[in-house]
Amino acid sequence: MNSIKSVPARVLSRRGGHSLEAEREQFDKSQAVSISKAINTQEAPVKEKHARRIILGTHHEKGAFTFWSYAIGLPLPSSAILSWKFCHVLHKVLRDGHPNVLQDCQRYRSNIRETGDLWGHLHDRYGQLVSIYTRLLLTKISFHTKHPEFPPALEVSDEVLEKTAGTDVNNIFQLTVELFDYLDCELKLSESVFRQLNTSMAVSQMSAVQCRLAPLIQVIQDCSHLYHYAVKLMFKLHSCLPADTLQGHRDRFHEQFRSLKNFFKKASDMLYFKRLIQIPRLPESPPNFLRASALAEHVKPVVVIPEEAPEDEEPENLIEISTASTMEPQVTSDIFEQTFGPPNGIRDDRDAQIESLKKEVDMLRAEMEKIKLEAQRYITQLKAQVNSLEGEVEEQRKQKQKALVDNEQLRDELERLQRAKQDSDRSQRLCAEAEKKANATEIRYTKLKEKHSELINTHAELLRKNADTAKQLTVTQQSQEEVARVKEQLAFQVEQVKREAEMKLEDQSVQMEQLRQELDARRDELDQAQRSLSHAKQAGAELSAQVEALHAEKEVLRRSVSEKECELLSMCGLIEEKELQRSQEVDKATKEIHELQGRLLEKSNQEQSLQQKLLDEQFGILQEMVREAEDILRDAVAKLDDPLHVRCTSSPDYLLSRAQAALESTDALENGHAQYVASMADAAGLVGALALFAHLMADTIVNGSATSHLAPTDHADRLMETCRDCGQQSLDYLGELKDKQKLGHAKLGDVRQALQGVLQLAQELRPKSLDIKQEELGDMVEKEMASTSEAIEDAVRRIEEMMSQARNESSGVKLEVNERILNSCTDLMKAIRLLVMTSTNLQKEIVESGRGAATTQEFYAKNSRWTEGLISASKAVGWGATQLVESADRVVLHTGKYEELIVCSHEIAASTAQLVAASKVKAEKSSRNLARLQECSRNVNEMAANVVASTKSGQEQIEEKDTMDFSGMSLIKLKKEEMETQVKVLELEKRLEGERVRLGELRKQHYGLAGAYEAAEEGEAKPAPVPRRGILKKPPLAQKPSLGEPERDAGP
């Protein structure tokens, strides 16, 4: 438990003199003990007696100086529960403390805000609640400081609310918004507490749950008043402003109404709240602000907190040192008597006396409990009577409003009497009716007076009952301090009820006096109306002459009206004809709509059938592809046992490259499979991946068999079995693809494992050393890397020159587009330069860690394939940089196409990816240079993507696009335009198909020339398995012009 060990210096400095020092010290100690017991780290609700002492302390010193002196010393940042209890106690002190507490709290707003901000940044359950609670407290302090008419307890009468709102619409509008914000903060706290309780499935009788629920009692009290004031102000706003202007206010109120109703319902269902507070019930639907009479149907929600029996007081160590020293001899004698017994054998009599005293105490306690229950029952009855009196007062207020409305009506009737001097008889009748209503008003006034006398009698009876209750309580006040406290509370409550009743009676008397004055004024007005009536009789003769003239004018008007009626009949005929034509047109339009709906339904059915047909066709294509792939793999597996294939040989390096390619194709196959499972209307990705996988897997199996013919017996047997396992696992996977039920669950894990076995065996079979072209390979690697760096530097320099030239020769949008494209190209060149430098460092690290005692040339010769790959990748990067610069130059000079720049960006990204792949083959996974190289590779990809994006955006910005506005076209013209557009689409699709075929032939020729060049360099080519069908050709792999393939050996 948190404890306050010493009195703050600021409190000591306020002590006035030596005469009050002891009393002040006792008060400070009691406040310190109460605060330390109320605000602690135990997850239990704050006890009411400790909070009550703190509140009484604020009334004692007329402020919260002592409370804040101790509160700012609490270690709030160390415990979220401590901060939560601090917010709870501060809320109670604000509501029930002295009015000066608000000013004291205003000075410590920064401390409250800092506490909320601290716990708001931490992921703690209580911390989040503390952050929301502090925002509520700050909102409460700001609102009541700005509007001092509203006390922190929010208990004001409707007259004070009307006076505070005033007649200015802007003030009413602003006050309503502030009340909505206030209510939002209250509801947000309750929703956060219930959300945490729902997630933990808590029970309201647990102390940890009650610790969270305890502050909601004050929230319920605040919400009931805020809801009532919001309803009043909304009705007042709707009487001053149009309904459309207040649509946002109504929506916000309805949302708050639903949240508040849900909050009250949840709280009412909890056992914890049932014994502590009586929660009001809200109506089923929110008030209808568009109907002014709905204000009379509104009932103010009243929260009743039943008075509990005071809890047993805990012993407090507030004894002075001098008192303790005088009690020591008595304590010593008691211990002596307990140890050796009382002198002269008096122990039995004392035991009997103790037993009798205990029985008397038990009897007194039972009587005290009965008296408490009776007092509680009396208090409940008094509160019920007070509520009924409030209801009657509300009814009287409504009657007063009705009387005011009647008076307004009387005033209007009297004004009409003054204006209606034409007919004296009508004036007399109106005067009689006014007299009747005046008599009714007098009768209503007498009834109100009788009701007032009844209220006085009821108040006298309540006072007599209060006196009886006080007499009964004084009977048991002999030795029980708790009964005295109950009496004080009852007296305080009765006094409060008395004051409220007196205030209400005074208000009623004032209202009665006002009604009496208004009635006298109405009588004076009635006398004036009678005098004006006599004058009206005198003017009757004059009016009769005017009436005759009016009769003549009436005849003239009657004739003109008859003529107008004839014209109106003719117009009605025309209108009926127009309406008939319109109805026919509507019927025609309805028929056309039905026809169009029928056609739309037919088209939707056709689309569904076509969609199903498309799914079936895609699945059929997939099955054809699976069968073709099975035939390819079975053919490759059959070659393992084919005696004609025994004389075919291959190198481990080539087998390693084929197995690696097959392993990489499994990723594409897996992606294609996932895409097909997600959307079965498109099997193109899966079909292409299956074709590539089948050919690469068959190539791996055949080359594995050919490699085993030159391998040792043990390795050869293992390699043959592994290749056969690859084929079997692949066939099993293809079999799963043929079944619709197993299609979504097909996995490639076993296939990858078998390929990993082939890669491992191929790695074991590779030759350990090669002694060819030592000086040439070592020097060539360094030369190619140096030339690549020079090419990139030259590219950066040329781009900067083009940038300056573009700024001089172009302006406006073109200059903006050119600068964006050249800046992205410059960033790409810088990223490539950094990647080449990192790759060079990684190669040096690989050479230093792998060459051992050999020289650098010997290491490159030993790893000739890897060295050739580095040389080829470096050449490709330099060539790509040069091409990118030339394409950018042509685009800036408007002699080239934007697509060339996009293709060069893709090409250079692929070249750098080849260089990264070649560099990290022999690098260690934990190498820092390898991590930097991978980061540089990702940066290059991002820069290439930026080049593509800037090029596309510039192309869209430069090119002009026609806006598609078809609003002025007729149905025939739209159909014609649609047919012409379909013709253009078919022509473009045919042209696109031809270009794709041409691209395939170009790639085929390119790969054929590259294979012939390497075959001439390295020797004879190895025979490869031929596909069984012509439609499934092996997809070409993108390579650079100088990229060399692994060695392939073939034997007769």
CSV table of C-alpha atoms in Angstrom, one decimal, residues 50-278:
chain,number,residue,atom,x,y,z
A,50,HIS,CA,-11.9,7.0,2.9
A,51,ALA,CA,-13.2,9.0,-0.1
A,52,ARG,CA,-15.9,10.5,2.2
A,53,ARG,CA,-13.2,11.7,4.6
A,54,ILE,CA,-11.2,13.3,1.8
A,55,ILE,CA,-14.4,15.1,0.6
A,56,LEU,CA,-15.2,16.3,4.1
A,57,GLY,CA,-11.6,17.6,4.3
A,58,THR,CA,-12.2,19.8,1.3
A,59,HIS,CA,-15.3,21.3,2.9
A,60,HIS,CA,-13.3,21.7,6.2
A,61,GLU,CA,-10.5,23.8,4.6
A,62,LYS,CA,-12.8,25.2,1.8
A,63,GLY,CA,-10.6,23.9,-1.0
A,64,ALA,CA,-8.3,21.0,-2.2
A,65,PHE,CA,-4.9,22.4,-1.2
A,66,THR,CA,-4.2,19.6,1.3
A,67,PHE,CA,-5.4,16.9,-1.1
A,68,TRP,CA,-3.1,18.1,-3.9
A,69,SER,CA,-0.2,18.6,-1.6
A,70,TYR,CA,-0.3,14.9,-0.9
A,71,ALA,CA,-1.4,13.8,-4.4
A,72,ILE,CA,1.5,15.3,-6.3
A,73,GLY,CA,3.9,13.3,-4.1
A,74,LEU,CA,2.2,10.0,-5.1
A,75,PRO,CA,4.4,7.8,-7.5
A,76,LEU,CA,1.8,7.7,-10.2
A,77,PRO,CA,4.2,6.8,-13.1
A,78,SER,CA,5.2,3.6,-11.2
A,79,SER,CA,1.7,1.9,-11.1
A,80,ALA,CA,-1.2,2.1,-13.4
A,81,ILE,CA,-3.6,0.9,-10.7
A,82,LEU,CA,-2.4,3.7,-8.5
A,83,SER,CA,-3.1,6.2,-11.3
A,84,TRP,CA,-6.5,4.7,-11.9
A,85,LYS,CA,-7.5,5.1,-8.2
A,86,PHE,CA,-6.2,8.6,-8.2
A,87,CYS,CA,-8.4,9.5,-11.1
A,88,HIS,CA,-11.4,7.9,-9.4
A,89,VAL,CA,-10.8,9.8,-6.1
A,90,LEU,CA,-10.3,13.1,-8.0
A,91,HIS,CA,-13.6,12.5,-9.9
A,92,LYS,CA,-15.4,12.1,-6.6
A,93,VAL,CA,-13.7,15.1,-5.1
A,94,LEU,CA,-14.7,17.3,-8.1
A,95,ARG,CA,-18.3,16.1,-7.9
A,96,ASP,CA,-18.9,16.2,-4.1
A,97,GLY,CA,-16.1,18.4,-2.8
A,98,HIS,CA,-16.2,22.1,-1.9
A,99,PRO,CA,-16.8,24.5,-4.9
A,100,ASN,CA,-13.3,25.9,-4.6
A,101,VAL,CA,-11.9,22.4,-5.5
A,102,LEU,CA,-12.5,23.3,-9.2
A,103,GLN,CA,-10.1,26.3,-9.0
A,104,ASP,CA,-7.5,24.2,-7.2
A,105,CYS,CA,-7.7,21.5,-9.8
A,106,GLN,CA,-7.4,24.0,-12.6
A,107,ARG,CA,-3.8,24.8,-11.4
A,108,TYR,CA,-2.8,21.1,-11.6
A,109,ARG,CA,-4.1,20.4,-15.2
A,110,SER,CA,-0.6,19.9,-16.4
A,111,ASN,CA,0.0,17.1,-13.8
A,112,ILE,CA,-3.2,15.3,-14.9
A,113,ARG,CA,-2.3,15.7,-18.6
A,114,GLU,CA,1.3,14.3,-18.0
A,115,THR,CA,-0.1,11.3,-16.2
A,116,GLY,CA,-2.5,10.5,-19.0
A,117,ASP,CA,0.1,11.0,-21.8
A,118,LEU,CA,2.6,8.7,-19.9
A,119,TRP,CA,0.2,5.8,-19.6
A,120,GLY,CA,-1.3,6.4,-23.1
A,121,HIS,CA,2.1,5.6,-24.7
A,122,LEU,CA,2.4,2.3,-22.7
A,123,HIS,CA,0.6,-1.0,-23.7
A,124,ASP,CA,-1.0,-1.6,-20.3
A,125,ARG,CA,-4.6,-2.4,-19.7
A,126,TYR,CA,-5.0,-0.1,-16.8
A,127,GLY,CA,-2.7,2.4,-18.5
A,128,GLN,CA,-5.1,2.8,-21.5
A,129,LEU,CA,-8.0,3.4,-19.0
A,130,VAL,CA,-6.0,6.0,-17.2
A,131,SER,CA,-5.3,7.8,-20.4
A,132,ILE,CA,-9.0,8.0,-21.2
A,133,TYR,CA,-10.0,8.9,-17.6
A,134,THR,CA,-7.5,11.9,-17.6
A,135,ARG,CA,-9.0,13.2,-20.8
A,136,LEU,CA,-12.5,13.0,-19.2
A,137,LEU,CA,-11.2,14.9,-16.1
A,138,LEU,CA,-9.6,17.6,-18.2
A,139,THR,CA,-12.8,18.0,-20.2
A,140,LYS,CA,-14.8,18.2,-17.0
A,141,ILE,CA,-12.5,20.9,-15.5
A,142,SER,CA,-12.5,22.9,-18.7
A,143,PHE,CA,-16.3,22.8,-19.1
A,144,HIS,CA,-17.1,23.8,-15.5
A,145,THR,CA,-14.4,26.5,-15.5
A,146,LYS,CA,-15.9,28.0,-18.7
A,147,HIS,CA,-19.5,27.6,-17.5
A,148,PRO,CA,-19.5,28.3,-13.7
A,149,GLU,CA,-23.3,28.2,-13.7
A,150,PHE,CA,-23.0,24.3,-13.9
A,151,PRO,CA,-21.6,22.9,-10.7
A,152,PRO,CA,-19.3,19.8,-11.1
A,153,ALA,CA,-22.1,17.7,-9.9
A,154,LEU,CA,-24.2,18.9,-12.9
A,155,GLU,CA,-27.3,19.5,-10.8
A,156,VAL,CA,-29.0,22.6,-12.1
A,157,SER,CA,-32.7,23.5,-12.6
A,158,ASP,CA,-34.2,24.0,-16.0
A,159,GLU,CA,-34.5,27.8,-15.3
A,160,VAL,CA,-30.7,28.0,-14.8
A,161,LEU,CA,-30.2,26.0,-18.0
A,162,GLU,CA,-32.5,28.4,-19.9
A,163,LYS,CA,-30.7,31.4,-18.4
A,164,THR,CA,-27.2,30.0,-19.3
A,165,ALA,CA,-28.2,29.2,-22.9
A,166,GLY,CA,-29.8,32.6,-23.4
A,167,THR,CA,-31.5,33.7,-26.5
A,168,ASP,CA,-28.5,33.9,-28.9
A,169,VAL,CA,-28.6,30.9,-31.3
A,170,ASN,CA,-24.8,30.8,-31.6
A,171,ASN,CA,-24.4,30.5,-27.8
A,172,ILE,CA,-27.0,27.7,-27.7
A,173,PHE,CA,-25.3,25.9,-30.6
A,174,GLN,CA,-21.9,26.1,-29.0
A,175,LEU,CA,-23.2,25.0,-25.6
A,176,THR,CA,-24.8,21.9,-27.2
A,177,VAL,CA,-21.6,21.0,-29.0
A,178,GLU,CA,-19.7,21.2,-25.7
A,179,LEU,CA,-22.3,19.0,-23.9
A,180,PHE,CA,-21.9,16.5,-26.7
A,181,ASP,CA,-18.1,16.4,-26.3
A,182,TYR,CA,-18.5,16.1,-22.5
A,183,LEU,CA,-20.9,13.1,-23.0
A,184,ASP,CA,-18.6,11.5,-25.6
A,185,CYS,CA,-15.7,11.4,-23.1
A,186,GLU,CA,-18.0,9.8,-20.4
A,187,LEU,CA,-19.3,7.2,-22.8
A,188,LYS,CA,-15.8,6.4,-24.2
A,189,LEU,CA,-14.6,5.6,-20.6
A,190,SER,CA,-17.5,3.3,-20.0
A,191,GLU,CA,-17.0,1.5,-23.4
A,192,SER,CA,-13.3,1.0,-22.7
A,193,VAL,CA,-14.0,-0.5,-19.2
A,194,PHE,CA,-16.7,-2.9,-20.6
A,195,ARG,CA,-14.5,-3.9,-23.5
A,196,GLN,CA,-11.7,-5.0,-21.2
A,197,LEU,CA,-14.2,-6.9,-19.0
A,198,ASN,CA,-15.7,-8.7,-22.1
A,199,THR,CA,-12.3,-9.8,-23.3
A,200,SER,CA,-11.4,-11.3,-19.8
A,201,MET,CA,-14.9,-12.8,-19.1
A,202,ALA,CA,-14.8,-11.2,-15.7
A,203,VAL,CA,-17.4,-11.6,-12.8
A,204,SER,CA,-18.6,-8.4,-11.2
A,205,GLN,CA,-18.2,-9.7,-7.7
A,206,MET,CA,-14.4,-10.0,-8.1
A,207,SER,CA,-12.4,-7.3,-6.5
A,208,ALA,CA,-10.3,-6.8,-9.6
A,209,VAL,CA,-13.4,-6.3,-11.7
A,210,GLN,CA,-15.0,-4.0,-9.1
A,211,CYS,CA,-11.8,-1.8,-9.2
A,212,ARG,CA,-12.6,-1.1,-12.8
A,213,LEU,CA,-16.4,-0.7,-12.4
A,214,ALA,CA,-16.3,1.6,-9.3
A,215,PRO,CA,-15.7,4.9,-11.3
A,216,LEU,CA,-18.7,4.1,-13.5
A,217,ILE,CA,-21.0,5.2,-10.7
A,218,GLN,CA,-19.9,8.8,-11.1
A,219,VAL,CA,-20.1,8.3,-14.9
A,220,ILE,CA,-23.7,7.2,-14.6
A,221,GLN,CA,-24.6,10.2,-12.5
A,222,ASP,CA,-22.9,12.6,-15.0
A,223,CYS,CA,-24.5,11.0,-18.1
A,224,SER,CA,-28.0,11.2,-16.7
A,225,HIS,CA,-27.8,15.0,-16.3
A,226,LEU,CA,-25.9,15.6,-19.6
A,227,TYR,CA,-28.5,13.6,-21.5
A,228,HIS,CA,-31.3,15.7,-20.0
A,229,TYR,CA,-29.6,19.0,-20.8
A,230,ALA,CA,-28.8,17.8,-24.3
A,231,VAL,CA,-32.5,17.0,-25.0
A,232,LYS,CA,-33.6,20.4,-23.7
A,233,LEU,CA,-31.1,22.3,-25.8
A,234,MET,CA,-31.8,20.3,-28.9
A,235,PHE,CA,-35.5,21.1,-28.7
A,236,LYS,CA,-34.6,24.8,-28.2
A,237,LEU,CA,-32.3,24.7,-31.2
A,238,HIS,CA,-35.0,23.1,-33.4
A,239,SER,CA,-37.3,25.9,-32.4
A,240,CYS,CA,-34.8,28.5,-33.7
A,241,LEU,CA,-33.1,26.9,-36.7
A,242,PRO,CA,-34.3,24.8,-39.7
A,243,ALA,CA,-34.2,21.0,-39.4
A,244,ASP,CA,-31.7,20.6,-42.2
A,245,THR,CA,-29.1,22.7,-40.5
A,246,LEU,CA,-29.3,20.5,-37.4
A,247,GLN,CA,-29.0,17.1,-39.2
A,248,GLY,CA,-25.5,16.6,-37.9
A,249,HIS,CA,-26.6,17.4,-34.3
A,250,ARG,CA,-29.4,14.9,-34.6
A,251,ASP,CA,-27.1,12.1,-36.0
A,252,ARG,CA,-24.6,12.7,-33.2
A,253,PHE,CA,-27.3,12.7,-30.6
A,254,HIS,CA,-28.9,9.4,-31.9
A,255,GLU,CA,-25.5,7.7,-31.8
A,256,GLN,CA,-24.9,8.9,-28.2
A,257,PHE,CA,-28.4,7.8,-27.3
A,258,ARG,CA,-27.7,4.3,-28.5
A,259,SER,CA,-24.4,4.1,-26.7
A,260,LEU,CA,-25.9,5.5,-23.4
A,261,LYS,CA,-28.8,3.1,-23.6
A,262,ASN,CA,-26.5,0.2,-24.1
A,263,PHE,CA,-24.3,1.4,-21.2
A,264,PHE,CA,-27.3,1.7,-18.8
A,265,LYS,CA,-28.5,-1.8,-19.9
A,266,LYS,CA,-25.2,-3.5,-19.3
A,267,ALA,CA,-24.7,-1.7,-15.9
A,268,SER,CA,-28.3,-2.7,-14.8
A,269,ASP,CA,-27.6,-6.3,-15.5
A,270,MET,CA,-24.5,-6.4,-13.2
A,271,LEU,CA,-25.0,-7.4,-9.6
A,272,TYR,CA,-22.3,-5.0,-8.5
A,273,PHE,CA,-24.4,-1.9,-9.5
A,274,LYS,CA,-27.7,-3.2,-8.2
A,275,ARG,CA,-26.9,-2.6,-4.5
A,276,LEU,CA,-25.0,0.7,-5.1
A,277,ILE,CA,-27.1,2.7,-7.5
A,278,GLN,CA,-30.5,2.8,-9.1
